[in-house]
Tab-separated table of C-alpha atoms in Angstrom:
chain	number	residue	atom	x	y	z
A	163	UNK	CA	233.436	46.896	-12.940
A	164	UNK	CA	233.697	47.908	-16.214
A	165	UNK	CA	230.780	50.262	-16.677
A	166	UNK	CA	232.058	54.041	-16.570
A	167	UNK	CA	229.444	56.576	-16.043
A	168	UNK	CA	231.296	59.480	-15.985
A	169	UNK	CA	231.465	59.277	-19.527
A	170	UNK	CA	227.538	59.719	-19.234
A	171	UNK	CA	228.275	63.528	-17.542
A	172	UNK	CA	228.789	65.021	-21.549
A	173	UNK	CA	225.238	63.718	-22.741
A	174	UNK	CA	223.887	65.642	-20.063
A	175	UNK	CA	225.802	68.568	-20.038
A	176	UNK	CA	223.308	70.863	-21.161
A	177	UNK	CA	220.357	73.185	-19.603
A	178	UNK	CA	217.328	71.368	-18.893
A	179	UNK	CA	214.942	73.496	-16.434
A	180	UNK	CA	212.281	71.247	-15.160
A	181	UNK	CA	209.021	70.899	-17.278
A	182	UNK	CA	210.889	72.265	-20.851
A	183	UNK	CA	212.297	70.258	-23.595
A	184	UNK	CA	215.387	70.249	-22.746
A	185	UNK	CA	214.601	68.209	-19.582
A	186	UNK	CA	212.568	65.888	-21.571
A	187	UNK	CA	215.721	65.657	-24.037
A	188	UNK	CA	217.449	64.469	-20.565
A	189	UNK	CA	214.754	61.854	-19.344
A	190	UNK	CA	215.002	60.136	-22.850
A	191	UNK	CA	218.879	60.243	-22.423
A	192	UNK	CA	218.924	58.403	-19.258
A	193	UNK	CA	216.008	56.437	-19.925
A	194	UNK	CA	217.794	54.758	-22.874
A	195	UNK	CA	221.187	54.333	-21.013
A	196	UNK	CA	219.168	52.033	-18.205
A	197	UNK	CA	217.983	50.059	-21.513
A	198	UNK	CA	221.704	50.003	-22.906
A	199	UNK	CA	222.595	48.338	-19.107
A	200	UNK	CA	219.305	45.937	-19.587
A	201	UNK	CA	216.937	47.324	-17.401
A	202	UNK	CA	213.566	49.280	-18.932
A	203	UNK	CA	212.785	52.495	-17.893
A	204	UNK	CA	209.582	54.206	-17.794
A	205	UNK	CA	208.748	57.892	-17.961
A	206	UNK	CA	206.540	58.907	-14.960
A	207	UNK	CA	204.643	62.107	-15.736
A	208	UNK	CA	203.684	65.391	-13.681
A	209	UNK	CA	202.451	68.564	-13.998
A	210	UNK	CA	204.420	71.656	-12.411
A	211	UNK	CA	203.587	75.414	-13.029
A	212	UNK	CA	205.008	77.191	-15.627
A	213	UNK	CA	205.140	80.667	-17.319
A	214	UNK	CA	205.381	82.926	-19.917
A	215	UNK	CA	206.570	86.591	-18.853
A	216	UNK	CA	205.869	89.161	-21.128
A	217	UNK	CA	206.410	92.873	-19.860
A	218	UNK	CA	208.943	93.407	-16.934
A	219	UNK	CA	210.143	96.455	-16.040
A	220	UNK	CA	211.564	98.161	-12.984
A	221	UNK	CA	212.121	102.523	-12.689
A	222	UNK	CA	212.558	104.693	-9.291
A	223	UNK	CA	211.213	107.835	-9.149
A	224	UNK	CA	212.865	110.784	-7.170
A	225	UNK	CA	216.078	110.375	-8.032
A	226	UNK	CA	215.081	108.667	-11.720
A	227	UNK	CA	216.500	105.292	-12.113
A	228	UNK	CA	215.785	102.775	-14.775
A	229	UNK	CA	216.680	98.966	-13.838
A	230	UNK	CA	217.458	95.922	-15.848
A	231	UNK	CA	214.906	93.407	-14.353
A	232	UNK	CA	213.301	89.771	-14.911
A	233	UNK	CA	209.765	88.574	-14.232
A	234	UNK	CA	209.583	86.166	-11.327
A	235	UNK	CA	206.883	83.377	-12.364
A	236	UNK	CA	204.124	82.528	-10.259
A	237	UNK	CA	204.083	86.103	-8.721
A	238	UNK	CA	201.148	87.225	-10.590
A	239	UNK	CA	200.588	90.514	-13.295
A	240	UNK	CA	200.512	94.096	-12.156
A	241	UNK	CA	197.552	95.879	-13.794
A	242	UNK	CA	198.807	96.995	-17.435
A	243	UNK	CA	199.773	100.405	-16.052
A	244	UNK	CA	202.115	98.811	-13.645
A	245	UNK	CA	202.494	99.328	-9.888
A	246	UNK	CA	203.707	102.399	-8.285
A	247	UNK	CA	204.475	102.705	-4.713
A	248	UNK	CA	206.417	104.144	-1.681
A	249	UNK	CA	209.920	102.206	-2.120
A	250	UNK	CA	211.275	100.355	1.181
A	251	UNK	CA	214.017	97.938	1.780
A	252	UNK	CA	212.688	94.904	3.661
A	253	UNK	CA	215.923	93.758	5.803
A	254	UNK	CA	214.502	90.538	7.451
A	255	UNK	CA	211.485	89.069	9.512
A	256	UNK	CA	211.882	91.476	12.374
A	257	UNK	CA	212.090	94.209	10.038
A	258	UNK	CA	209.027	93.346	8.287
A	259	UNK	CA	206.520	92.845	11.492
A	260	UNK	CA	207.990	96.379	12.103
A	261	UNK	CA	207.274	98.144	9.290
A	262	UNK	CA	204.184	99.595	7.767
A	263	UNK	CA	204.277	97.811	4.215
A	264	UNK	CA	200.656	98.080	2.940
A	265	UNK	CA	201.094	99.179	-0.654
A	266	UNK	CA	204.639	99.568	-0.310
A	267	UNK	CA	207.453	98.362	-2.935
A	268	UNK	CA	210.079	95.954	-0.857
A	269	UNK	CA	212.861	95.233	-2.159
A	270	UNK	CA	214.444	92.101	-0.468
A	271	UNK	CA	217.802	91.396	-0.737
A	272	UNK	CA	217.681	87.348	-1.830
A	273	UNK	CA	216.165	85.261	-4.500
A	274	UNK	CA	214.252	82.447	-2.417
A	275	UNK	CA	212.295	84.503	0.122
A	276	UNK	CA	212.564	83.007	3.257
A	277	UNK	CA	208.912	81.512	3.943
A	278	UNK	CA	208.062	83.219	6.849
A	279	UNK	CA	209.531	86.393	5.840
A	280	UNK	CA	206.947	86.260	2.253
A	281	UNK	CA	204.223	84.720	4.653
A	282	UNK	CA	204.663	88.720	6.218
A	283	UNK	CA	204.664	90.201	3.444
A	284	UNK	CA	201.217	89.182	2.073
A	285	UNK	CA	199.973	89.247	5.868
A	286	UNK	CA	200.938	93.558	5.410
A	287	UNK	CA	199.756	93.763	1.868
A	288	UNK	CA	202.945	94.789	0.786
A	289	UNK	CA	201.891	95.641	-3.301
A	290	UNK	CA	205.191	94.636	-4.861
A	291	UNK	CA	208.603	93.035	-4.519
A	292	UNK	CA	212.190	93.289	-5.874
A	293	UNK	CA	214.354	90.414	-5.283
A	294	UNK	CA	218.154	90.488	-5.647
A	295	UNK	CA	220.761	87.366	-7.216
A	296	UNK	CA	224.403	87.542	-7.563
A	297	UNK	CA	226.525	89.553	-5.581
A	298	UNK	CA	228.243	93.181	-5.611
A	299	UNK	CA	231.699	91.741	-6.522
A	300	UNK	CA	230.926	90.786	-10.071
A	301	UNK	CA	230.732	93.056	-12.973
A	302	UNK	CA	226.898	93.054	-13.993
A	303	UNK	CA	228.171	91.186	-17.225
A	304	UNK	CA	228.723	87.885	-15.362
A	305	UNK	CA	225.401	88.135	-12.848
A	306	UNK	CA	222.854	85.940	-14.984
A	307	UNK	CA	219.381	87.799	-14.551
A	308	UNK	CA	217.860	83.825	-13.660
A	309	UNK	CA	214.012	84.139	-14.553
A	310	UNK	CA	212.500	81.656	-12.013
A	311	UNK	CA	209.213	81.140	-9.895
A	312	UNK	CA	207.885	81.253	-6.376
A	313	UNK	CA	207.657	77.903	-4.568
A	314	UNK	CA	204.339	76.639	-4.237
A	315	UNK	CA	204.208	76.693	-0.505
A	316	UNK	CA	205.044	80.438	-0.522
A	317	UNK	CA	202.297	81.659	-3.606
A	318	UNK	CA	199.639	80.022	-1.795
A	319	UNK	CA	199.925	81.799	0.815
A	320	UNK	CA	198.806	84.979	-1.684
A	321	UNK	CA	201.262	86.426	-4.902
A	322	UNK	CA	202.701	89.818	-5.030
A	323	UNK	CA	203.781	91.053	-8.238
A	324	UNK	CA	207.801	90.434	-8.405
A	325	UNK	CA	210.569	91.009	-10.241
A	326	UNK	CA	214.542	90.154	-10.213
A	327	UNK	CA	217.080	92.548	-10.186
A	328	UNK	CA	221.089	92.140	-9.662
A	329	UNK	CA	222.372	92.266	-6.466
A	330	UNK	CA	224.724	94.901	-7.658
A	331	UNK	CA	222.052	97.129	-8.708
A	332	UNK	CA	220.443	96.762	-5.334
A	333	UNK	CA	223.303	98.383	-3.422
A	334	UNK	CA	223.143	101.078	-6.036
A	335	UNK	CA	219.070	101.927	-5.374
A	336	UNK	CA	219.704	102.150	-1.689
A	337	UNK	CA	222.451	104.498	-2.182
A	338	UNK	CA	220.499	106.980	-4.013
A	339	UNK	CA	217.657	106.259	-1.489
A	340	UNK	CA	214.417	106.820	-4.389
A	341	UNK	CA	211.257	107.691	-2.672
A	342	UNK	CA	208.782	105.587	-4.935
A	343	UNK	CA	209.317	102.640	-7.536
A	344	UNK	CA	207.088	101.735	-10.599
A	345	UNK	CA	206.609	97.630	-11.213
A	346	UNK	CA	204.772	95.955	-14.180
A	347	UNK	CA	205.194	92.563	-14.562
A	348	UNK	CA	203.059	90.693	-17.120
A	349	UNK	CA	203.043	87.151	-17.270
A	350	UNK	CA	200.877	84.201	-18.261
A	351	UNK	CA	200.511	81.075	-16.127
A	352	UNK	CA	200.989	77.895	-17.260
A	353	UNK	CA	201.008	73.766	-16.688
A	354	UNK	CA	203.933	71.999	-18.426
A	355	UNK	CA	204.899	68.411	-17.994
A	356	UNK	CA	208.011	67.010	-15.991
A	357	UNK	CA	209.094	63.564	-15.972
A	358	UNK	CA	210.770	60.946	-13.421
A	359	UNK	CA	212.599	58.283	-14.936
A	360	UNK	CA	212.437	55.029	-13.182
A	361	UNK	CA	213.663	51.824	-13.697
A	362	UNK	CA	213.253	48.493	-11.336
A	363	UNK	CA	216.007	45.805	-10.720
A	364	UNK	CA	213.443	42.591	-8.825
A	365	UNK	CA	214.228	41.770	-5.676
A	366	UNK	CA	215.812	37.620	-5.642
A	367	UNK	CA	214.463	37.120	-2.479
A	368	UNK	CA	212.785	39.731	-0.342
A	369	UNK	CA	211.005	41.499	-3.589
A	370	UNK	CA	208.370	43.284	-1.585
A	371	UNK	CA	211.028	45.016	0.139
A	372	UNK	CA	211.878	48.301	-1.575
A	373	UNK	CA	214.921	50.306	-1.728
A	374	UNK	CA	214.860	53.637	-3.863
A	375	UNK	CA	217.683	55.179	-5.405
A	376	UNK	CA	217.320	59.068	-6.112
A	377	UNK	CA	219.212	61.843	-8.175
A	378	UNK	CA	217.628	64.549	-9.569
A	379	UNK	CA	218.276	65.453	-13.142
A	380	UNK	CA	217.136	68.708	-14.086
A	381	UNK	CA	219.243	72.025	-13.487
A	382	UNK	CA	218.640	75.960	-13.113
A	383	UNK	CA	218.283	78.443	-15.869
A	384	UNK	CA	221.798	79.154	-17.466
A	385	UNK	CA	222.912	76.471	-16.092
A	386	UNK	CA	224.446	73.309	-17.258
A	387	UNK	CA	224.206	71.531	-14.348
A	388	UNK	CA	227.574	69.389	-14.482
A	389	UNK	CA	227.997	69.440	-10.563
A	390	UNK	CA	224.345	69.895	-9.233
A	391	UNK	CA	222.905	67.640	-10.466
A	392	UNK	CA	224.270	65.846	-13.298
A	393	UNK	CA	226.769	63.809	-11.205
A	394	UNK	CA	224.500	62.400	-9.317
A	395	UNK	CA	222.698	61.505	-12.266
A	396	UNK	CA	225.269	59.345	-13.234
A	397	UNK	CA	226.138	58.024	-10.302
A	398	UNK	CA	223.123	56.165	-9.475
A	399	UNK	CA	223.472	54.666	-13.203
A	400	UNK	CA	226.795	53.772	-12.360
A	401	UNK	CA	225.298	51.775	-8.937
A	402	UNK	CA	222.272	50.808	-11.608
A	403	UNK	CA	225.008	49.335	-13.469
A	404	UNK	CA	226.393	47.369	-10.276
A	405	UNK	CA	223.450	45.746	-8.808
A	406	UNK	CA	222.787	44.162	-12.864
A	407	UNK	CA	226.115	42.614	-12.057
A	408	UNK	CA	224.904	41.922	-8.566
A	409	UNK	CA	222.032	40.550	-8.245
A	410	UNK	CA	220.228	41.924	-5.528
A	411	UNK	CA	218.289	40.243	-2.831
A	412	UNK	CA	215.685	43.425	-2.487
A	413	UNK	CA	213.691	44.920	-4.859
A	414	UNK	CA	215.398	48.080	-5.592
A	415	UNK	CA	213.669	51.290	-8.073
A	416	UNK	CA	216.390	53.918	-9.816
A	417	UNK	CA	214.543	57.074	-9.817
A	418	UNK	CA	215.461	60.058	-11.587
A	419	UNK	CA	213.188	63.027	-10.241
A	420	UNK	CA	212.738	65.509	-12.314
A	421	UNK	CA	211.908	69.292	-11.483
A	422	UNK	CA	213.804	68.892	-7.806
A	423	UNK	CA	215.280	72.738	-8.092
A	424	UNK	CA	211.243	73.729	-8.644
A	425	UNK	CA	210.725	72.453	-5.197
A	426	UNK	CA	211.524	68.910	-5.000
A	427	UNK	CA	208.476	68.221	-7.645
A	428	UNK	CA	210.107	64.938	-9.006
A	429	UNK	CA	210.341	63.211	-5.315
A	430	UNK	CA	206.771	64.298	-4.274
A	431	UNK	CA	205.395	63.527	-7.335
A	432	UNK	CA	206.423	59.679	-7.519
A	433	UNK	CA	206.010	59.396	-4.173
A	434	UNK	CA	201.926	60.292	-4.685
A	435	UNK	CA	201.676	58.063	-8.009
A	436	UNK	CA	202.961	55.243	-5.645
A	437	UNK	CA	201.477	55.684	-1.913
A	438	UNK	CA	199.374	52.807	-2.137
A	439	UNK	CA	202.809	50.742	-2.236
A	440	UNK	CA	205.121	53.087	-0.004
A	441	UNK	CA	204.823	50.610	3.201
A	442	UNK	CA	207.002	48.563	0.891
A	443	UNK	CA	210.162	50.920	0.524
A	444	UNK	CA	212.432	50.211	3.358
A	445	UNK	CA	215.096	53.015	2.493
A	446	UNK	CA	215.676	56.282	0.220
A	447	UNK	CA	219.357	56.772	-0.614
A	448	UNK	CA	219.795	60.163	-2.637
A	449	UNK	CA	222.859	61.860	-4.656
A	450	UNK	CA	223.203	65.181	-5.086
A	451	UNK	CA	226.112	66.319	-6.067
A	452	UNK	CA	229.670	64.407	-6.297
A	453	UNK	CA	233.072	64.646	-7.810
A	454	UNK	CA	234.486	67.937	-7.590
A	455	UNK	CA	238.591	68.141	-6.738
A	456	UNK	CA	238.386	70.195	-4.185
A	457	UNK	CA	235.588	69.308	-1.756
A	458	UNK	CA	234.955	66.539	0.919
A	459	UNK	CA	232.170	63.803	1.761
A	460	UNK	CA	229.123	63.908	3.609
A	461	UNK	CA	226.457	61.773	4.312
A	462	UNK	CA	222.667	63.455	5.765
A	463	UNK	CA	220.655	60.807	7.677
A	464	UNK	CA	217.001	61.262	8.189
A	465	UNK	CA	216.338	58.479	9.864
A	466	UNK	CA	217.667	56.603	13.601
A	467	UNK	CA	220.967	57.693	14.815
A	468	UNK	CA	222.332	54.240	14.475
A	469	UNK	CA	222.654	54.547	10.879
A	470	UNK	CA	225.170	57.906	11.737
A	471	UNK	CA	227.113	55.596	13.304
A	472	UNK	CA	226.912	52.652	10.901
A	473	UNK	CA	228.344	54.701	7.993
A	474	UNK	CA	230.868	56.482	10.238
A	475	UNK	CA	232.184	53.148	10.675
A	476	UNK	CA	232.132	51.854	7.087
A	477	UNK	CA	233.974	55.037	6.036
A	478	UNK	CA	236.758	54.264	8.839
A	479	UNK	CA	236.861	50.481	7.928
A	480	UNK	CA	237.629	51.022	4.254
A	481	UNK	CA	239.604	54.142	4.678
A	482	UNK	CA	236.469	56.371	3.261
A	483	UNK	CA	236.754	59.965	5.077
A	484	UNK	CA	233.259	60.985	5.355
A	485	UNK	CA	231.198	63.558	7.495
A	486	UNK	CA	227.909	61.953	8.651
A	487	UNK	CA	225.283	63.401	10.670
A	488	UNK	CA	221.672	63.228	10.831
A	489	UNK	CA	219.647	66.011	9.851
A	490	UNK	CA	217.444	67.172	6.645
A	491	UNK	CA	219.082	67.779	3.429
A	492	UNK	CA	217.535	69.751	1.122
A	493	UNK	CA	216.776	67.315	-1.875
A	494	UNK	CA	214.882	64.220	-2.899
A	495	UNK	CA	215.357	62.123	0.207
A	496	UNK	CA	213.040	64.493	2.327
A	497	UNK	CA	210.494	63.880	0.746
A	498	UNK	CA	210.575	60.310	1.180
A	499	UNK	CA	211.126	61.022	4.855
A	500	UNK	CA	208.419	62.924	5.019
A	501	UNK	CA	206.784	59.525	4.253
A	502	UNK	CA	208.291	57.848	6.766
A	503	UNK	CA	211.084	56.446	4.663
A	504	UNK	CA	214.183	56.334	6.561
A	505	UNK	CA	216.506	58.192	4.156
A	506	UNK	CA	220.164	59.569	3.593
A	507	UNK	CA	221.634	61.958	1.048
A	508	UNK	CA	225.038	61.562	-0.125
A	509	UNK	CA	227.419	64.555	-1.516
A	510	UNK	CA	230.563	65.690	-2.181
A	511	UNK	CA	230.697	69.637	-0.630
A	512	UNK	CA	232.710	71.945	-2.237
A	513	UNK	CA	234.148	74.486	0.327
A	514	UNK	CA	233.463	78.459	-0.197
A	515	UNK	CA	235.941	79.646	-3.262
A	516	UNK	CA	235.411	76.027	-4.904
A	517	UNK	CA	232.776	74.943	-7.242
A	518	UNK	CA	229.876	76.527	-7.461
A	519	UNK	CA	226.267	75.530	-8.364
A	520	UNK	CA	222.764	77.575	-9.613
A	521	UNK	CA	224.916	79.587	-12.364
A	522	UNK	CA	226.889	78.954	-15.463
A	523	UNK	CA	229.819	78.167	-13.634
A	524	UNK	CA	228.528	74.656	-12.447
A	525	UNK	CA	230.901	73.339	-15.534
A	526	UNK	CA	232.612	69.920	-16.272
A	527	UNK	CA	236.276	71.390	-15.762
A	528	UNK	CA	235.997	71.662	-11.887
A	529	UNK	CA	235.046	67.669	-11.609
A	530	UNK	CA	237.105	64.914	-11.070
A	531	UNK	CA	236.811	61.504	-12.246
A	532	UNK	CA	239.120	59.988	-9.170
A	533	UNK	CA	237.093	61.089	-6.833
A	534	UNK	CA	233.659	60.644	-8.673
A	535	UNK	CA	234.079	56.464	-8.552
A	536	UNK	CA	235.658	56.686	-4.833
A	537	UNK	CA	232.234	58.093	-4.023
A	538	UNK	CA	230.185	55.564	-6.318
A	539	UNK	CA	232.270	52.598	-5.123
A	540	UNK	CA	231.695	53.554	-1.045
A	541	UNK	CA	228.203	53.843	-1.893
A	542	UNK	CA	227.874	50.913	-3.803
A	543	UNK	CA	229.415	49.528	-0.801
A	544	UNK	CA	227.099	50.375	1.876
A	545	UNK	CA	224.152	50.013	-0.049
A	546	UNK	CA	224.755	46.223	-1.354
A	547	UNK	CA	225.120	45.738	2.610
A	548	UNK	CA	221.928	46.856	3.597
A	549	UNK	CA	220.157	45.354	0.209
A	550	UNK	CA	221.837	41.738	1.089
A	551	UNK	CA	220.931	41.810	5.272
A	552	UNK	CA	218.696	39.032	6.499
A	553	UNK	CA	216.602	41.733	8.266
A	554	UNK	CA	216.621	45.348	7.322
A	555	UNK	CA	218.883	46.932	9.617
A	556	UNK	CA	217.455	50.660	9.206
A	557	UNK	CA	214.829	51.270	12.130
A	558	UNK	CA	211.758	52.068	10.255
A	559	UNK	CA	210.793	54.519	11.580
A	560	UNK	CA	211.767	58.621	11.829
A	561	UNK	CA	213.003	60.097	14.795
A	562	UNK	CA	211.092	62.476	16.743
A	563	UNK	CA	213.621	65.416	16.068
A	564	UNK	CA	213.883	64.653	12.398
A	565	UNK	CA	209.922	64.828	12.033
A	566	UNK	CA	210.392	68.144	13.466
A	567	UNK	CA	213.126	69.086	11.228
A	568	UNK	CA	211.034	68.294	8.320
A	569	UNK	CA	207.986	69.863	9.756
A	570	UNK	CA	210.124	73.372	10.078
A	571	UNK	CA	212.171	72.417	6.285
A	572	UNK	CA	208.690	72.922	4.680
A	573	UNK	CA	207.347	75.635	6.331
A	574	UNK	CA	204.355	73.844	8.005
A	575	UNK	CA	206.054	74.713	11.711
A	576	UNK	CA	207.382	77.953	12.682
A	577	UNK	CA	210.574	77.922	14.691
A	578	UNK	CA	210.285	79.902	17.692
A	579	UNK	CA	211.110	83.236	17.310
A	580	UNK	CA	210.333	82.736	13.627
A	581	UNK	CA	213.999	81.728	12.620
């Protein structure tokens, strides 16, 4: 076909953090592309949390250390005069059920606490936290200090005051071992307004039979977002862009979800404006991230085994190598399978020393367009297969095992042993 959407991957190619401008700036850019290919688009609005951080700061007392820090959002403020408390370095869940952390400063060595391990945390009353990002290769010149916020499901458990500081710095506190550490964090709380941009190709035939496309559009601070997630972006314009040619039997919606690296905000959020019509969508196929030289295929199915095997078998009749297995990936298709939706994410993985996403180094130059439209064509592939069956061949239903999956993915089932 004579559409190319990788030519759509330099509109985007900016920052655009879910809820700000810039992201809006991004909805309005792919919004009028589906109108260039003949299809309207509306913008589908949501609230997510927001912030305004005012006062962060970070010093160690005993030996006397001053930090470069960031606010984390969503934490909650210190009182004016800060926080200052017996320093301890929180190693993991185990370590944390051990410990005595009532009014303790914890430093934590990640950015994301693990849910279970924050769950802890407010269970002990532990008064503060310092979270880590980057590593302690890099010079501290090239570690972005990322100002971000706590997930929902972990700040309503309870907030502790937080802020960010550079992995690099981390392994230089322990070192010197402080005895107590001195936190204020000042923030305000806000509500700004994300977007999903969705546009509707009518079924020809079975048009109260849905099938949802999904890429999410926004990116991380810093971050231009060329890899994660502006490829996949693009490539569900590019299948937008087939099915116009090809008319398509089912009812299918192109929905860009906006605020996914907030928590998958976009997915959930559509997925609430529309329950009263979700019996209708038959499947969820998701992109997140294609097209990078040196990587490989996969293919996550939440949803019956058999379609493992179906797209195994695809990729081996068209001489597609692909890894397939069925699981939960973390992006906009779990959501929908946590509707029931039978679902399956699509991505191109780049191996450890490739390309890199969540930083300023998710750039253009480590993309390639060869590989980009081998991906967009075996997915165009597949999915004008199932859109064109006389009966649906996805089992509607999820599997036992994948229910569970989800159930553990968002925290509301502990694994035992609390993994």
């Amino acid at each position: 076909m004579g559409y190319k959407s990788f030519e759509l991957l330099k509109d985007l190619y900016f920052v655009r953090t879910g809820g700000s401008n810039e992201e809006l700036k991004a909805a309005n850019i792919i919004k009028a592309e589906c109108e260039k290919l003949g299809v309207p688009a509306e913008l589908e609005s949501f609230k997510v949390d927001g912030c305004d951080i005012k006062i962060a700061s970070l010093k160690f007392l005993n030996p006397d250390m001053d930090i470069e820090c960031v606010g984390v959002g969503m934490s909650s403020s210190t009182p004016e005069e800060g926080i200052c408390g017996e320093f301890t370095y929180v190693t993991c869940l185990a370590d944390a059920e051990i410990k005595d952390l009532e009014g303790k400063v914890c430093l934590v060595h990640s950015k994301l606490v693990n849910h279970q391990l924050y769950k802890k945390l407010v269970e002990k009353k532990a008064a503060a936290l310092i979270l880590c990002c980057g590593n302690v290769y890099d010079d501290k010149e090239l570690v972005d200090l990322d100002p971000y916020m706590y997930r929902e499901r972990n700040y309503k458990l309870g907030k502790i005051p937080a802020v960010c500081i550079r992995m690099k710095d981390a392994e230089s506190i322990l070192r010197a071992k402080p005895e107590k550490a001195h936190v204020v964090m000042i923030e305000d709380e806000l509500q700004n307004d994300s977007h999903n941009v969705v546009a509707t190709i009518e079924g020809s035939k079975y048009k109260d039979e849905i099938v949802a496309f999904t890429a999410h559009y926004d990116s991380v601070s810093y971050s231009r977002g060329a890899y994660d997630n502006a490829t996949g972006s693009t490539a569900i314009m590019q299948l937008l862009a087939y099915f116009v040619e090809h008319k398509p039997e089912r009812t299918l919606k192109f929905i860009w979800c906006g605020s996914e690296e907030m928590g998958l905000l976009g997915s959930k959020a559509h997925l609430e404006i529309h329950k009263e019509e979700l019996s209708k969508y038959k499947f969820c196929l998701n992109v997140d991230m294609i097209g990078v030289t040196i990587g490989f295929d996969i293919a996550c199915c939440t949803a019956n085994n058999s379609l493992v095997n179906y797209i195994k078998y695809l990729g081996c009749e068209v001489g597609f190598p692909i890894q397939v297995r069925q699981g939960v990936y973390s992006s906009d298709s779990t959501p929908f399978a946590d509707c029931g939706i039978p679902s399956v994410s699509f991505a191109r993985i780049a191996p450890q020393g490739g390309a890199v996403i969540h930083s300023r180094k998710d750039v253009i130059d480590f993309l390639e367009e060869e590989n980009y439209y081998r991906t967009c064509d075996f997915m165009a592939l597949f999915a004008s297969r199932l859109i064109a069956s006389i009966v649906f061949p996805v089992e509607q239903e999820i599997p036992g095992n994948m229910k569970e999956e989800i159930e553990y993915y968002f925290g509301r089932k502990e694994r035992e042993g609390g993994r």
